[in-house]
Coordinates of C-alpha atoms in Angstrom, one line a residue:
Chain S
M1 CA 71.4 71.6 98.7
T2 CA 75.1 71.4 97.7
L3 CA 77.7 72.7 100.2
D4 CA 81.2 73.0 99.2
L5 CA 84.1 73.1 101.6
V6 CA 86.6 75.8 100.7
I7 CA 88.9 75.4 103.6
R8 CA 89.1 74.2 107.0
N9 CA 91.5 74.8 110.0
K10 CA 92.0 73.3 113.3
C11 CA 91.2 75.9 116.0
F12 CA 90.9 75.5 119.8
G13 CA 90.3 72.0 119.4
G14 CA 87.5 72.5 117.0
W15 CA 87.3 73.3 113.3
Q16 CA 87.1 76.6 111.5
Q17 CA 85.4 76.1 107.9
Q18 CA 84.5 78.1 104.9
W19 CA 81.7 76.7 102.6
D20 CA 80.2 77.8 99.5
H21 CA 76.7 77.2 98.5
Y22 CA 74.0 78.5 96.1
S23 CA 71.4 80.7 97.6
D24 CA 68.0 80.5 96.0
V25 CA 66.9 83.5 98.0
L26 CA 70.0 85.7 96.8
N27 CA 70.3 84.2 93.4
C28 CA 73.9 83.6 93.7
T29 CA 76.8 81.6 95.3
M30 CA 77.3 82.4 98.9
R31 CA 80.3 81.8 101.2
F32 CA 80.0 81.6 105.0
A33 CA 82.4 80.9 107.8
V34 CA 81.4 78.4 110.7
F35 CA 83.3 77.4 113.7
L36 CA 82.4 73.9 115.1
P37 CA 83.5 73.6 118.8
P38 CA 85.3 70.4 119.9
Q39 CA 81.9 69.0 121.5
V40 CA 80.6 68.6 118.0
E41 CA 83.3 65.6 117.8
E42 CA 81.8 64.0 120.7
G43 CA 78.4 63.8 119.2
D44 CA 76.7 66.5 121.0
P45 CA 74.8 69.1 118.9
V46 CA 75.3 72.6 120.0
P47 CA 73.6 76.1 119.7
V48 CA 74.5 78.6 117.1
L49 CA 75.5 82.1 117.4
Y50 CA 74.9 83.9 114.1
W51 CA 77.5 86.8 113.5
L52 CA 76.5 89.7 111.3
S53 CA 79.5 91.8 110.4
G54 CA 79.7 95.4 109.4
L55 CA 80.5 97.5 106.1
T56 CA 83.1 96.1 103.8
C57 CA 83.6 92.9 105.9
T58 CA 83.3 89.1 104.4
D59 CA 82.6 86.2 106.3
E60 CA 86.4 86.2 107.5
N61 CA 86.9 89.3 109.3
F62 CA 85.1 88.1 112.6
M63 CA 86.6 84.6 112.5
Q64 CA 90.2 86.1 112.1
K65 CA 90.2 89.0 114.6
S66 CA 87.7 88.4 117.3
G67 CA 89.3 85.5 119.1
A68 CA 85.7 84.2 119.6
Q69 CA 86.7 80.7 119.0
R70 CA 88.4 80.2 122.4
I71 CA 85.4 81.0 124.2
A72 CA 82.8 79.1 121.9
A73 CA 85.1 76.0 122.4
E74 CA 84.7 76.2 126.0
L75 CA 81.0 76.9 126.0
G76 CA 80.3 74.3 123.3
M77 CA 78.8 76.8 120.9
A78 CA 79.0 77.0 117.3
I79 CA 79.4 80.5 115.5
V80 CA 78.2 81.1 111.9
A81 CA 79.4 84.3 110.0
P82 CA 77.9 85.0 106.6
D83 CA 79.0 87.5 104.1
T84 CA 77.6 91.0 104.2
S85 CA 75.9 91.2 100.7
P86 CA 75.3 89.0 97.9
R87 CA 78.4 88.4 95.8
G88 CA 79.6 87.4 92.4
A89 CA 80.1 88.8 88.8
D90 CA 76.3 89.5 88.1
V91 CA 75.6 91.0 91.4
P92 CA 75.2 94.9 90.9
D93 CA 77.6 97.2 92.9
D94 CA 77.5 100.7 93.5
P95 CA 78.5 102.5 90.3
N96 CA 80.5 105.0 92.6
Q97 CA 82.3 102.1 94.3
D98 CA 81.4 103.7 97.8
Y99 CA 82.0 101.3 100.7
D100 CA 78.4 101.9 102.1
L101 CA 76.4 100.7 99.2
G102 CA 76.3 97.5 97.2
L103 CA 78.9 94.7 97.7
G104 CA 79.8 94.6 101.3
A105 CA 77.1 96.6 102.3
G106 CA 73.7 94.7 102.1
F107 CA 72.3 96.3 105.3
Y108 CA 70.2 93.0 105.9
V109 CA 67.3 94.2 104.0
N110 CA 65.0 92.8 101.3
A111 CA 65.7 95.4 98.4
T112 CA 62.6 96.2 96.5
E113 CA 64.2 98.6 94.1
P114 CA 66.0 97.9 90.7
P115 CA 68.7 97.0 90.4
W116 CA 69.1 95.7 93.9
N117 CA 66.0 93.8 94.1
Q118 CA 67.3 90.7 92.0
H119 CA 69.9 89.7 94.6
Y120 CA 69.8 91.8 97.8
Q121 CA 67.7 89.9 99.9
M122 CA 69.8 89.6 102.9
Y123 CA 67.1 89.9 105.4
D124 CA 65.4 86.6 104.3
Y125 CA 68.9 84.9 103.8
I126 CA 70.1 85.6 107.3
A127 CA 66.6 85.0 109.0
D128 CA 65.5 81.9 107.1
E129 CA 67.6 80.3 104.3
L130 CA 70.9 80.2 106.1
P131 CA 69.5 78.8 109.5
S132 CA 67.6 76.3 107.6
L133 CA 70.6 75.2 105.7
I134 CA 72.9 75.3 108.9
E135 CA 70.3 73.3 110.9
S136 CA 69.8 70.8 108.1
Q137 CA 73.5 70.2 107.3
F138 CA 75.5 70.7 110.8
P139 CA 75.3 69.1 114.0
V140 CA 73.5 71.9 115.9
T141 CA 70.3 72.4 117.8
Q142 CA 67.5 74.8 117.0
Q143 CA 68.9 77.2 119.8
R144 CA 70.0 80.3 118.0
A145 CA 71.3 83.7 119.1
I146 CA 72.4 86.7 117.0
A147 CA 74.9 89.4 117.4
G148 CA 76.8 91.8 115.0
H149 CA 78.9 94.8 114.6
S150 CA 77.9 98.3 113.3
M151 CA 75.8 97.5 110.1
G152 CA 75.7 94.0 111.6
G153 CA 74.4 95.3 114.8
H154 CA 71.6 97.0 113.2
G155 CA 71.1 93.7 111.3
A156 CA 71.1 91.6 114.5
L157 CA 68.8 93.8 116.3
V158 CA 66.4 94.0 113.5
I159 CA 66.2 90.4 112.9
A160 CA 65.8 89.7 116.4
L161 CA 63.2 92.2 117.1
R162 CA 61.2 90.8 114.1
N163 CA 61.7 87.0 115.0
P164 CA 61.8 87.0 118.8
Q165 CA 60.5 83.7 118.8
R166 CA 63.5 82.2 116.8
Y167 CA 66.4 83.5 118.9
S168 CA 66.9 83.3 122.7
S169 CA 69.1 86.5 123.0
V170 CA 70.7 89.3 120.9
S171 CA 73.6 91.4 121.4
A172 CA 75.6 94.0 119.3
F173 CA 78.9 96.1 119.1
S174 CA 78.5 99.7 118.1
P175 CA 75.3 99.1 116.0
I176 CA 73.6 101.4 113.5
S177 CA 71.0 102.0 116.0
H178 CA 68.6 104.2 114.0
P179 CA 69.2 103.7 110.3
S180 CA 66.2 105.9 109.3
D181 CA 67.9 108.7 110.9
C182 CA 71.6 108.7 109.9
P183 CA 73.6 108.9 106.6
W184 CA 74.6 105.4 106.2
G185 CA 71.2 104.1 106.7
Q186 CA 69.3 106.7 104.6
K187 CA 71.5 106.3 101.8
A188 CA 71.2 102.6 101.8
F189 CA 67.6 102.5 102.4
A190 CA 66.7 104.9 99.6
H191 CA 68.7 102.8 97.1
Y192 CA 67.4 99.3 98.3
L193 CA 63.9 100.5 99.6
G194 CA 63.0 103.4 97.7
P195 CA 61.7 106.8 99.4
D196 CA 60.5 106.5 103.1
D197 CA 57.0 105.9 103.0
G198 CA 56.5 105.6 106.8
I199 CA 56.4 101.9 106.7
N200 CA 59.4 100.4 104.3
W201 CA 62.2 101.8 106.3
Q202 CA 60.6 101.5 109.8
Q203 CA 60.5 97.7 109.3
Y204 CA 64.3 97.8 109.3
D205 CA 64.9 100.1 112.0
A206 CA 65.4 99.0 115.6
C207 CA 64.2 102.1 117.2
E208 CA 60.7 101.7 115.5
L209 CA 60.9 98.1 116.1
L210 CA 61.2 97.9 119.7
A211 CA 57.9 98.9 120.7
L212 CA 56.3 96.5 118.3
S213 CA 58.3 93.4 119.4
T214 CA 57.2 90.7 121.9
P215 CA 58.2 88.8 123.8
H216 CA 61.0 90.6 124.9
L217 CA 64.5 89.2 124.4
P218 CA 67.8 89.8 126.6
V219 CA 69.7 92.5 124.7
L220 CA 73.1 93.3 125.4
I221 CA 75.0 96.3 123.7
D222 CA 78.4 97.7 123.8
Q223 CA 79.6 100.9 122.5
G224 CA 82.7 102.8 122.7
T225 CA 83.0 106.3 123.7
A226 CA 85.9 106.8 121.3
D227 CA 84.0 105.6 118.3
Q228 CA 84.4 107.7 115.4
F229 CA 80.9 107.2 114.0
L230 CA 79.3 107.6 117.4
S231 CA 77.2 110.8 117.2
E232 CA 76.7 110.8 113.2
Q233 CA 75.9 107.2 112.3
L234 CA 75.3 105.0 115.6
K235 CA 73.2 107.1 117.7
P236 CA 72.8 104.8 120.9
G237 CA 71.1 107.5 122.7
A238 CA 68.0 107.1 120.1
L239 CA 68.0 103.3 120.8
L240 CA 67.9 104.0 124.6
K241 CA 65.3 106.6 124.2
A242 CA 63.1 104.2 122.3
A243 CA 63.9 101.3 124.5
E244 CA 62.6 103.6 127.7
Q245 CA 59.5 104.5 125.5
A246 CA 58.7 101.3 124.8
G247 CA 59.2 99.6 128.1
Y248 CA 61.9 97.1 126.5
P249 CA 64.7 96.4 128.9
I250 CA 68.1 96.6 127.2
S251 CA 71.6 96.6 128.5
L252 CA 73.5 99.2 126.6
R253 CA 77.3 99.6 128.0
M254 CA 79.5 102.8 127.1
Q255 CA 82.9 101.6 127.1
P256 CA 85.6 104.3 127.9
D257 CA 88.1 104.9 125.2
Y258 CA 87.1 102.0 122.8
D259 CA 86.7 102.8 119.3
H260 CA 84.9 101.1 116.3
S261 CA 87.7 98.6 115.4
Y262 CA 87.9 94.7 116.1
Y263 CA 90.3 95.5 118.8
F264 CA 87.1 96.7 120.6
I265 CA 85.4 93.5 119.7
A266 CA 88.2 91.4 120.8
S267 CA 88.1 93.1 124.1
F268 CA 84.5 92.3 124.9
I269 CA 83.5 89.1 122.9
E270 CA 84.1 86.9 125.6
E271 CA 81.4 88.6 127.8
H272 CA 78.8 88.4 124.7
L273 CA 79.3 84.6 124.2
R274 CA 78.8 84.0 127.8
F275 CA 75.7 86.3 127.9
H276 CA 74.4 84.1 125.1
A277 CA 75.3 81.0 126.5
R278 CA 73.4 81.9 129.7
W279 CA 70.2 82.4 127.6
F280 CA 70.7 78.9 125.6
D281 CA 70.5 77.3 128.9
H282 CA 67.2 78.7 130.0
Chain J
M1 CA 115.1 109.7 118.0
T2 CA 111.7 110.9 116.5
L3 CA 108.6 108.5 117.0
D4 CA 105.4 109.2 115.2
L5 CA 102.1 107.7 116.5
V6 CA 100.2 106.3 113.6
I7 CA 97.0 105.1 115.4
R8 CA 96.2 103.7 118.7
N9 CA 93.2 101.7 119.8
K10 CA 91.9 100.8 123.2
C11 CA 92.3 97.0 123.7
F12 CA 91.7 95.0 126.6
G13 CA 92.3 97.9 129.1
G14 CA 95.4 98.5 127.5
W15 CA 96.6 100.4 124.2
Q16 CA 97.3 98.9 120.9
Q17 CA 99.7 101.3 119.0
Q18 CA 101.6 101.7 115.6
W19 CA 104.6 103.8 115.4
D20 CA 106.7 104.9 112.8
H21 CA 110.4 105.9 113.2
Y22 CA 113.5 106.2 111.2
S23 CA 116.0 103.1 111.5
D24 CA 119.7 103.9 111.1
V25 CA 120.5 100.2 110.7
L26 CA 117.9 99.7 108.1
N27 CA 118.3 103.1 106.4
C28 CA 114.6 103.6 106.1
T29 CA 111.4 104.6 107.9
M30 CA 110.0 101.4 109.9
R31 CA 106.7 100.8 111.5
F32 CA 106.1 98.5 114.5
A33 CA 103.1 97.6 116.5
V34 CA 103.2 97.7 120.3
F35 CA 100.5 96.4 123.1
L36 CA 101.0 98.4 126.1
P37 CA 99.1 96.3 128.9
P38 CA 97.0 98.3 131.5
Q39 CA 99.6 97.9 134.3
V40 CA 101.6 100.7 132.3
E41 CA 99.1 103.4 133.2
E42 CA 99.3 102.3 136.7
G43 CA 103.0 103.4 136.8
D44 CA 104.7 100.0 136.5
P45 CA 107.1 99.2 133.8
V46 CA 106.6 96.1 132.1
P47 CA 108.8 93.1 130.5
V48 CA 108.5 92.7 126.7
L49 CA 107.8 90.2 124.6
Y50 CA 109.3 90.6 120.9
W51 CA 107.2 88.8 118.1
L52 CA 108.8 88.1 114.7
S53 CA 106.1 87.4 112.0
G54 CA 106.5 85.2 109.0
L55 CA 106.8 85.8 105.4
T56 CA 104.3 88.4 103.7
C57 CA 103.3 89.8 107.1
T58 CA 103.7 93.3 108.5
D59 CA 103.5 94.6 112.1
E60 CA 99.8 94.1 112.1
N61 CA 99.1 90.4 111.4
F62 CA 100.1 89.1 115.0
M63 CA 98.3 92.1 116.7
Q64 CA 95.0 91.5 114.8
K65 CA 94.9 87.8 114.6
S66 CA 96.7 86.2 117.4
G67 CA 94.3 87.3 120.5
A68 CA 97.6 87.8 122.4
Q69 CA 96.6 91.2 123.9
R70 CA 94.1 89.3 126.3
I71 CA 96.9 87.4 128.1
A72 CA 99.4 90.0 128.0
A73 CA 96.8 92.4 129.6
E74 CA 96.4 90.0 132.4
L75 CA 100.0 89.1 132.9
G76 CA 101.3 92.8 132.6
M77 CA 103.4 92.0 129.5
A78 CA 104.1 94.6 126.7
I79 CA 104.1 93.1 123.0
V80 CA 106.3 94.5 120.1
A81 CA 105.7 93.4 116.7
P82 CA 108.2 94.6 114.0
D83 CA 107.8 94.6 110.4
T84 CA 109.3 91.6 108.4
S85 CA 111.7 93.4 106.1
P86 CA 112.9 97.2 105.4
R87 CA 110.1 99.0 103.6
G88 CA 110.2 102.1 101.4
A89 CA 110.2 103.1 97.9
D90 CA 113.9 103.0 97.7
V91 CA 114.1 99.6 99.5
P92 CA 114.8 96.8 96.7
D93 CA 112.3 93.9 96.1
D94 CA 112.7 90.6 94.5
P95 CA 112.6 91.4 90.6
N96 CA 110.3 88.6 90.4
Q97 CA 108.0 89.7 93.2
D98 CA 108.0 86.3 94.8
Y99 CA 106.8 86.3 98.3
D100 CA 109.7 84.6 99.7
L101 CA 112.5 87.2 98.9
G102 CA 112.7 90.9 99.3
L103 CA 109.8 93.1 100.8
G104 CA 108.0 91.1 103.6
A105 CA 110.8 88.4 103.5
G106 CA 113.8 89.8 105.4
F107 CA 114.8 86.5 107.0
Y108 CA 116.3 88.4 110.0
V109 CA 119.7 88.3 108.7
N110 CA 122.3 91.2 107.8
A111 CA 122.6 90.9 103.9
T112 CA 126.1 91.0 102.8
E113 CA 125.0 91.1 99.1
P114 CA 124.1 93.8 96.8
P115 CA 121.5 95.1 96.3
W116 CA 120.4 94.0 99.7
N117 CA 123.1 95.1 101.9
Q118 CA 122.0 98.6 101.8
H119 CA 118.7 98.1 103.6
Y120 CA 118.3 94.4 104.7
Q121 CA 119.9 94.4 108.1
M122 CA 117.2 92.9 110.1
Y123 CA 119.0 90.9 112.4
D124 CA 120.8 93.9 114.0
Y125 CA 117.3 96.1 113.8
I126 CA 115.7 93.2 115.9
A127 CA 118.5 92.4 118.2
D128 CA 119.8 95.7 119.0
E129 CA 118.2 98.9 117.4
L130 CA 114.6 98.3 118.1
P131 CA 115.0 96.9 121.7
S132 CA 117.1 99.9 122.5
L133 CA 114.3 102.3 120.9
I134 CA 111.6 100.4 123.0
E135 CA 113.7 100.6 126.3
S136 CA 114.4 104.3 126.0
Q137 CA 110.9 105.5 124.6
F138 CA 108.6 103.2 126.5
P139 CA 107.7 102.2 130.1
V140 CA 109.3 98.7 130.0
T141 CA 111.8 97.0 132.1
Q142 CA 115.1 95.3 130.4
Q143 CA 113.4 91.7 130.7
R144 CA 113.0 90.3 127.1
A145 CA 111.5 87.5 125.5
I146 CA 111.4 86.6 121.9
A147 CA 108.7 84.4 119.7
G148 CA 107.7 83.9 116.2
H149 CA 106.2 82.1 113.5
S150 CA 107.6 80.4 110.5
M151 CA 110.3 82.8 109.0
G152 CA 110.0 84.8 112.4
G153 CA 110.3 81.4 114.4
H154 CA 113.5 81.0 112.8
G155 CA 114.4 84.8 113.4
A156 CA 113.4 84.4 117.2
L157 CA 115.6 81.0 117.5
V158 CA 118.6 82.4 115.8
I159 CA 118.6 85.7 117.8
A160 CA 118.0 84.1 121.1
L161 CA 120.6 81.5 120.5
R162 CA 123.2 84.2 119.6
N163 CA 122.2 86.5 122.3
P164 CA 121.0 84.3 125.4
Q165 CA 122.1 86.9 127.9
R166 CA 119.7 89.2 126.3
Y167 CA 116.4 87.1 126.5
S168 CA 115.1 85.0 129.5
S169 CA 113.0 82.5 127.1
V170 CA 112.3 82.0 123.3
S171 CA 109.2 80.3 121.7
A172 CA 108.3 79.5 118.1
F173 CA 105.2 78.4 116.2
S174 CA 106.1 76.5 113.2
P175 CA 109.6 77.8 112.7
I176 CA 111.9 77.4 109.6
S177 CA 114.2 75.2 111.5
H178 CA 117.1 74.5 109.5
P179 CA 117.3 77.3 106.7
S180 CA 120.4 76.1 105.1
D181 CA 118.6 72.9 104.2
C182 CA 115.3 73.9 103.0
P183 CA 114.2 75.7 99.9
W184 CA 112.8 79.2 101.5
G185 CA 116.2 79.4 103.5
Q186 CA 118.5 78.5 100.7
K187 CA 116.9 80.7 98.3
A188 CA 117.0 83.9 100.7
F189 CA 120.5 83.1 102.2
A190 CA 122.0 82.9 98.5
H191 CA 120.6 86.2 97.7
Y192 CA 121.4 87.9 101.1
L193 CA 124.6 86.2 102.2
G194 CA 126.0 85.0 98.9
P195 CA 127.1 81.2 98.4
D196 CA 127.3 79.1 101.6
D197 CA 130.8 79.2 102.7
G198 CA 130.5 77.1 106.0
I199 CA 130.2 80.0 108.0
N200 CA 127.8 82.7 106.7
W201 CA 124.7 80.7 106.4
Q202 CA 125.4 78.6 109.6
Q203 CA 125.4 81.7 111.7
Y204 CA 121.7 82.1 110.9
D205 CA 120.6 78.5 111.3
A206 CA 119.1 77.4 114.7
C207 CA 120.3 73.7 114.1
E208 CA 123.8 74.9 113.8
L209 CA 123.8 77.5 116.6
L210 CA 122.3 75.2 119.3
A211 CA 125.8 73.3 120.0
L212 CA 127.3 77.0 120.3
S213 CA 125.1 78.7 122.4
T214 CA 125.3 79.1 126.4
P215 CA 123.9 79.5 128.7
H216 CA 120.8 77.6 127.7
L217 CA 117.3 79.3 127.5
P218 CA 114.0 77.8 128.0
V219 CA 112.6 77.0 124.5
L220 CA 109.0 76.2 123.5
I221 CA 107.9 75.3 120.0
D222 CA 104.8 74.3 118.8
Q223 CA 104.3 72.6 115.5
G224 CA 100.9 71.5 113.6
T225 CA 101.1 68.2 112.1
A226 CA 98.7 69.2 109.3
D227 CA 101.3 72.2 108.3
Q228 CA 101.5 72.2 104.6
F229 CA 105.2 73.1 105.0
L230 CA 106.1 70.8 107.3
S231 CA 108.5 68.4 105.7
E232 CA 109.9 70.5 102.9
Q233 CA 110.5 73.8 104.6
L234 CA 110.3 73.6 108.5
K235 CA 112.0 70.3 109.3
P236 CA 111.4 70.2 113.1
G237 CA 112.9 66.9 113.1
A238 CA 116.4 68.5 112.1
L239 CA 116.0 70.7 115.2
L240 CA 115.2 68.0 117.6
K241 CA 118.1 66.0 116.3
A242 CA 120.4 68.9 116.7
A243 CA 119.4 69.6 120.0
E244 CA 119.9 66.2 121.1
Q245 CA 123.4 66.1 119.8
A246 CA 123.9 69.5 121.4
G247 CA 122.6 68.5 124.7
Y248 CA 120.3 71.7 124.7
P249 CA 117.0 70.8 126.2
I250 CA 114.0 72.2 124.1
S251 CA 110.2 71.4 124.4
L252 CA 108.9 70.8 120.9
R253 CA 105.2 69.7 120.8
M254 CA 103.5 68.5 117.7
Q255 CA 100.0 69.6 117.8
P256 CA 97.6 67.2 116.0
D257 CA 95.6 68.5 112.9
Y258 CA 96.9 72.1 113.1
D259 CA 98.1 73.7 110.2
H260 CA 100.3 76.6 109.4
S261 CA 97.6 79.5 109.9
Y262 CA 97.1 82.2 112.6
Y263 CA 94.2 79.9 113.8
F264 CA 97.0 77.8 115.1
I265 CA 98.8 80.4 116.6
A266 CA 95.5 81.7 118.2
S267 CA 95.1 78.4 119.8
F268 CA 98.3 78.2 121.6
I269 CA 99.5 81.8 122.2
E270 CA 98.1 81.7 125.7
E271 CA 100.4 78.8 126.8
H272 CA 103.5 80.9 125.0
L273 CA 102.8 84.0 127.0
R274 CA 102.3 82.2 130.2
F275 CA 105.6 80.3 129.5
H276 CA 107.4 83.7 128.9
A277 CA 105.9 85.2 131.9
R278 CA 107.2 82.3 134.4
W279 CA 110.8 83.1 133.2
F280 CA 110.5 86.7 133.6
D281 CA 109.9 86.2 137.1
H282 CA 112.9 84.1 137.7

């Protein structure tokens, strides 16, 4: 396992870093960002929040725009932000170069259809390979939380609901709640997974997974009411309904006037980090 | 005076906005960003912090990366972030397209040399035209503070030192402290102002202005020790020496391991906003 340091910046008394490594799962070199809080330099291993970003993002967007490091430094929490798809010259992209398929749009699934299946195995990368790497190479505990925005909110919910024993809590901003039933999700799933056969799409759809997932995790979701993607793509109502039918308690807060941008995330990220920190302590 | 709203985003209970307007001083259409804290919606006019960004930046960098809105929302302070140069198809750029001259590199001076003198009048824009516009069009008081980073730290110091009656305090991150004596400043000043005649460069050099400026303003400066531009371009030692010789008290803090990036700014912006808020209250 070779890890190459790309850059590091002192930040809120800790270190913001970017690392490159070869991913066996994705079959390409991947970059991730990590914030290590100051407690690490005092020799204390810290829990980890995995942050999954949305369409078009890289490992950098959240670290540059959320302001999360301030709270992570206070709470003694590492944050790991992976890229949103495999990358590199031999990784296929959408022939139409649309922003919602291919590079920057991995949708956190294991693709089964060519040409995507050679690299687009983001589910396994996020759920298994990356945490194994982080836990073997960085001074962290095995306490994990997972969160994300939009496509990354979908990814966080799906990965947590399928692996509840691996995470102590999950949160999301403006998640794509029901990808089997919205244009972004249907397009991506059709390309990556093939036609909906009643199983292959459902295993990556939070609305379908809620009824199957035990034990229940603490779930916090924030959704802006002025989000331009609210009714067509994000569908928080579907998630609420599915949770109610499944008897799965979730906290979904509609935030008046907030939109889909990082200004929304920055405004509430402190509450998400404190939420995750409470469950680390359990 | 026509102001066109480009976008607005709810942020920490207030509004993050971008506006376009025609600048008579710069002879082109300019964009600025403003954060209006929630106190504005309660009908309370608020003081304004002007933020001047560094080389290559636009009005957006600080607003997206500093996290300042959180503190401004608490303190009841507006923040205005202008662009770093005139913009537009008929505004000349460096023929070599270097990042440190022309677009994105206005250096907050009034250019006297062609072709720059038709548009590059950033000093007058920041010191006069923009505050007049803000104070006539937004619910703000006439309490003003000014701050900036790198080239913008230079701009903030110069504009405050030349107009101490107009600002209650000034702060800077990693300012270009002595532009007459560093490569960035010498290149820009030679193009915009012509050869150094003993007066034309000095009027835009904080080290020269300290001895001439009364009344003294509260000055806070943070400088990272791992800043790659520290010794060649920024020269905080020259500023300290000039302040000492002038009997001008300044607070200059060397911050161990911090570099020139926005991760540094984000780490200390809260202290800068609280510093300015204290002097607004005087």
